[in-house]
Amino acid sequence: MAMVSEAVSYNVVAAAEALVPQIRAARDEIERERRLPDDLVQAMAQAGLFQLHLPRSMGGPECDPLTAFRAIETLSAAEGAVGWCAMISSVIALFVSRVSTEVAANMLGQPPDLRMAGSVRPEGETRAVDGGYRVRGRWNFASGINHANWLFCSCKVMEANGPQLTPEGLPVVRVLLVPKADVTMIDTWSVVGMRGTGSHDFVVDDVFVPQERTFTLLDPVPESDILYHPRMIMVSSGTTTSGTALGLARGAIDTFCAMAADTASTMSTSPLRDRALVQTRVAEAEAIVSGARAYIMSAVRAAWEAVES
């Protein structure tokens, strides 16, 4: 099975591994500033780590789900917020495949630079006008908005008498790609964990978006690769997302094992690593994480082969 994309000069897993020392050195700054440092963002962007699923036709890596999983897992094990931001942007890149290659080139340049934030929740409203749409709304949990250059804005399509409805009676939802310069970030992300994701709110106030930078998630995808097949696209996005969770778990186990080598307690001078109960709990955690990882590898491979055939 040829799951790894044949394109390009991207080696995203090796790039993620090479960035681990820089990520670890920046962890205190990431926690303090609630965002990724600019130099780390630049290094990740140059390696294609914010656009893992961007089509090869647009100059992207077009990573298959398991390659993207491994890259995100590596980043997340070093620092969860880094892996999360790379995952969010890369998953959104799957859906950017619905615009034409010409539009993508105008948006992203060559080589492409796509750093996405936004929301699939239709928390905004949009109205059709000549040549496109006008959009307004407020969205929350826009992870990575500090370093993003484009925002993914899901909106209900409004008409004179209210939202446009599908034949099933549900609101019609349209996605609009809005440049970062046209949005206002609202600082809302004061949290305990994953502070570095910078998952703030943002507001768009009556901005015009041309028709060619809009689409619905039901639109046909011009890309022919399996990655963008209707029966694979949600598998691909879910696989990349799971890389964050399992990377975080791997980082936690590795950190604990390093601490246990020379950490005792008030009740005993014996290092934690030499205690049977600790060894048992670590083994159980290892089995859970390794088992989940093996399941993902097997299930995603089977799904890919089914769609391929």
C-alpha positions in Angstrom: 0.0 0.0 0.0 1.5 3.3 -1.1 0.1 5.6 1.6 3.0 8.0 1.8 2.7 10.9 -0.7 5.3 10.9 -3.4 5.6 14.6 -3.8 7.9 17.2 -2.9 10.7 18.0 -0.7 8.7 17.7 2.5 9.8 15.1 5.1 7.4 16.1 7.8 8.1 13.4 10.4 11.9 14.1 10.2 11.2 17.8 10.4 9.0 17.3 13.5 11.7 15.2 15.2 14.4 17.8 14.3 12.3 20.6 16.0 11.9 18.7 19.3 14.9 20.4 21.1 13.6 23.9 20.0 10.1 23.1 21.2 11.3 21.8 24.6 13.5 24.9 25.0 10.4 27.1 24.3 7.9 25.4 26.7 8.1 28.0 29.5 7.7 30.8 27.0 4.8 29.1 25.3 3.1 28.7 28.7 3.8 32.2 29.8 2.8 34.0 26.5 -0.1 31.7 25.7 1.1 31.4 22.1 3.8 29.8 20.0 7.0 31.9 19.6 7.5 33.5 16.2 10.8 31.7 15.5 9.1 28.3 16.2 6.1 29.2 14.0 8.5 30.2 11.2 10.4 26.9 11.4 7.2 24.9 11.5 5.7 26.8 8.5 8.9 26.2 6.5 8.7 22.5 7.2 5.0 22.3 6.1 3.8 21.3 9.6 0.8 23.7 9.5 -0.4 22.3 6.2 0.1 18.6 6.3 -3.1 17.8 4.3 -2.8 20.6 1.8 -3.0 19.1 -1.7 0.2 18.5 -3.7 -1.4 20.4 -6.6 -1.3 23.5 -4.4 2.3 22.9 -3.3 1.4 21.2 -0.1 2.8 18.0 1.5 -0.5 16.1 0.9 0.3 13.7 3.7 -1.6 10.5 4.1 -3.3 10.2 7.5 -0.7 8.0 9.1 2.2 10.2 8.1 0.4 13.2 9.5 -0.4 11.3 12.6 3.2 10.5 13.3 4.3 14.2 12.7 1.6 15.5 15.1 2.3 12.8 17.6 6.0 13.8 17.7 5.2 17.5 18.2 2.6 16.8 20.8 4.9 14.6 22.9 7.3 17.5 23.1 4.6 20.1 23.8 0.9 19.6 23.5 0.0 23.1 22.4 2.5 22.9 19.5 1.0 19.6 18.2 -2.5 20.9 18.7 -2.0 24.1 16.6 -0.3 22.1 13.8 -3.1 19.6 13.9 -5.9 22.2 13.7 -4.3 24.0 10.8 -3.5 20.8 8.9 -7.0 19.4 9.3 -8.5 22.6 8.0 -6.2 22.3 5.0 -8.1 19.1 4.1 -11.2 21.3 3.4 -9.2 24.1 1.6 -8.9 21.4 -1.1 -12.4 22.6 -2.2 -11.1 25.9 -3.7 -9.3 25.9 -7.1 -5.6 25.7 -7.4 -5.5 29.2 -8.9 -7.4 30.6 -5.9 -5.1 28.7 -3.5 -2.0 30.1 -5.3 -3.3 33.7 -5.0 -4.1 33.1 -1.3 -1.0 31.2 -0.2 1.8 32.1 -2.6 4.4 29.6 -3.7 5.8 27.8 -1.9 2.5 27.9 0.0 2.2 29.4 3.5 -1.0 28.2 5.1 -1.5 28.8 8.8 -5.2 28.3 9.5 -7.4 28.9 12.5 -11.2 29.1 12.8 -14.2 26.9 13.5 -16.5 24.4 11.8 -19.3 25.5 14.1 -21.6 27.9 12.1 -21.5 30.7 14.6 -21.6 33.5 11.9 -24.0 34.7 9.3 -23.4 35.4 5.7 -25.5 36.9 2.9 -25.0 36.6 -0.9 -24.1 39.8 -2.7 -22.7 40.5 -6.2 -19.5 38.5 -6.6 -19.6 36.8 -3.3 -20.8 37.1 0.3 -20.7 39.4 3.2 -20.0 37.9 6.6 -20.3 38.8 10.2 -20.1 36.8 13.5 -18.1 35.8 16.5 -16.4 32.4 16.8 -14.7 30.9 19.8 -11.8 28.4 20.4 -9.8 29.6 17.4 -6.6 27.7 18.3 -3.5 29.3 16.8 -5.1 32.6 15.8 -2.0 34.5 16.9 0.1 33.0 14.2 -2.7 32.2 11.6 -2.8 34.0 8.3 -6.3 32.7 7.3 -9.5 32.1 9.2 -12.0 29.4 8.5 -15.4 30.9 9.1 -18.5 28.6 9.0 -21.7 30.6 8.6 -25.4 30.1 8.2 -26.6 31.5 4.9 -29.2 34.1 5.6 -32.1 35.3 3.4 -34.7 38.1 3.9 -36.9 35.9 6.1 -34.2 34.0 8.0 -31.7 31.2 7.4 -31.7 29.4 4.0 -32.8 25.8 4.6 -31.9 22.5 3.0 -34.7 20.2 1.8 -34.4 18.5 5.2 -35.1 21.7 7.0 -31.6 22.4 8.3 -29.7 25.7 7.9 -27.5 25.9 4.8 -23.9 26.3 6.1 -21.2 28.0 4.0 -17.5 28.2 4.7 -15.7 31.5 4.0 -11.9 31.9 4.0 -11.1 35.3 5.5 -7.6 36.8 5.8 -6.3 37.5 9.3 -6.1 41.2 8.6 -9.9 41.3 8.3 -10.7 39.8 11.7 -10.5 41.1 15.3 -9.1 38.8 18.0 -10.7 38.9 21.4 -8.4 37.7 24.2 -10.4 35.0 26.0 -7.9 32.2 26.5 -7.0 32.3 30.2 -6.8 28.6 31.1 -4.8 26.1 33.1 -3.8 23.6 30.5 -2.9 23.9 26.8 -2.3 27.6 27.3 0.0 27.9 24.3 -2.8 27.1 21.8 -4.0 30.7 22.1 -7.6 29.6 21.5 -9.1 33.0 21.6 -12.4 34.3 20.1 -12.5 36.3 16.9 -15.0 38.7 15.3 -15.7 39.4 11.6 -17.8 42.5 11.0 -19.4 42.8 7.6 -16.4 41.7 5.5 -16.8 40.9 1.8 -15.5 37.5 0.7 -15.4 36.7 -3.1 -17.3 33.7 -4.2 -14.2 31.7 -5.1 -13.0 31.7 -1.5 -16.2 30.1 -0.3 -17.6 26.6 -0.4 -19.8 24.1 1.5 -18.6 20.9 3.0 -20.9 19.0 0.6 -19.3 20.5 -2.5 -17.4 18.0 -4.7 -13.6 18.0 -4.2 -11.6 18.6 -7.4 -8.7 16.6 -6.0 -8.6 12.9 -7.0 -6.3 11.5 -4.3 -7.7 9.1 -1.8 -7.0 11.6 1.0 -9.9 13.8 -0.3 -12.3 11.0 -1.1 -15.7 11.7 0.6 -15.4 8.3 2.5 -11.9 9.1 3.7 -11.8 12.8 4.5 -13.3 12.5 8.0 -11.1 9.4 8.7 -8.1 11.5 7.8 -9.1 14.4 10.0 -9.8 12.2 12.9 -6.6 10.3 12.6 -4.6 13.5 12.7 -6.6 14.7 15.7 -5.8 11.5 17.6 -2.1 12.1 17.1 -2.4 15.0 19.5 -4.0 12.9 22.2 -1.6 10.0 21.9 1.4 12.3 21.6 0.4 14.0 24.9 0.0 10.6 26.5 3.4 9.5 25.3 5.0 12.7 26.6 3.4 12.2 30.0 4.6 8.6 30.3 8.2 9.6 29.2 8.2 12.6 31.6 7.0 10.5 34.5 9.6 7.7 33.9 12.4 10.3 33.8 11.2 11.8 37.1 10.8 8.3 38.7 14.5 7.5 38.2 15.5 9.9 41.0 12.3 10.8 42.8 11.4 9.3 46.2 8.7 10.2 48.7 8.4 11.2 52.4 7.6 7.6 53.3 10.5 5.9 51.5 13.9 6.8 50.1 13.5 4.1 47.4 13.2 5.7 43.9 9.7 5.5 42.4 11.1 3.4 39.5 12.0 0.6 41.9 8.5 0.2 43.4 6.3 -2.6 42.2 3.1 -0.6 42.2 4.7 2.2 40.2 6.0 -0.3 37.7 2.6 -1.9 37.4 0.9 1.5 36.8 3.4 2.5 34.2 3.0 -0.8 32.4 -0.8 -0.4 32.4 -0.4 3.1 30.9 2.0 1.9 28.3 -0.4 -0.9 27.3 -3.3 1.5 26.9 -1.4 4.0 24.8 0.5 1.4 22.7 -2.8 -0.5 22.2 -4.6 2.6 21.0 -1.8 3.5 18.7 -1.7 0.0 17.2 -5.5 0.1 16.7 -5.3 3.4 14.8 -2.5 2.2 12.6 -4.4 -1.0 11.7 -7.9 0.6 11.3 -6.8 3.5 9.2 -4.7 1.3 7.0 -7.8 -0.9 6.5 -10.0 2.1 5.7 -7.4 3.4 3.2 -7.2 0.1 1.4 -11.0 -0.2 1.2 -11.3 3.2 -0.4 -8.4 2.6 -2.6 -10.1 -0.5 -4.0 
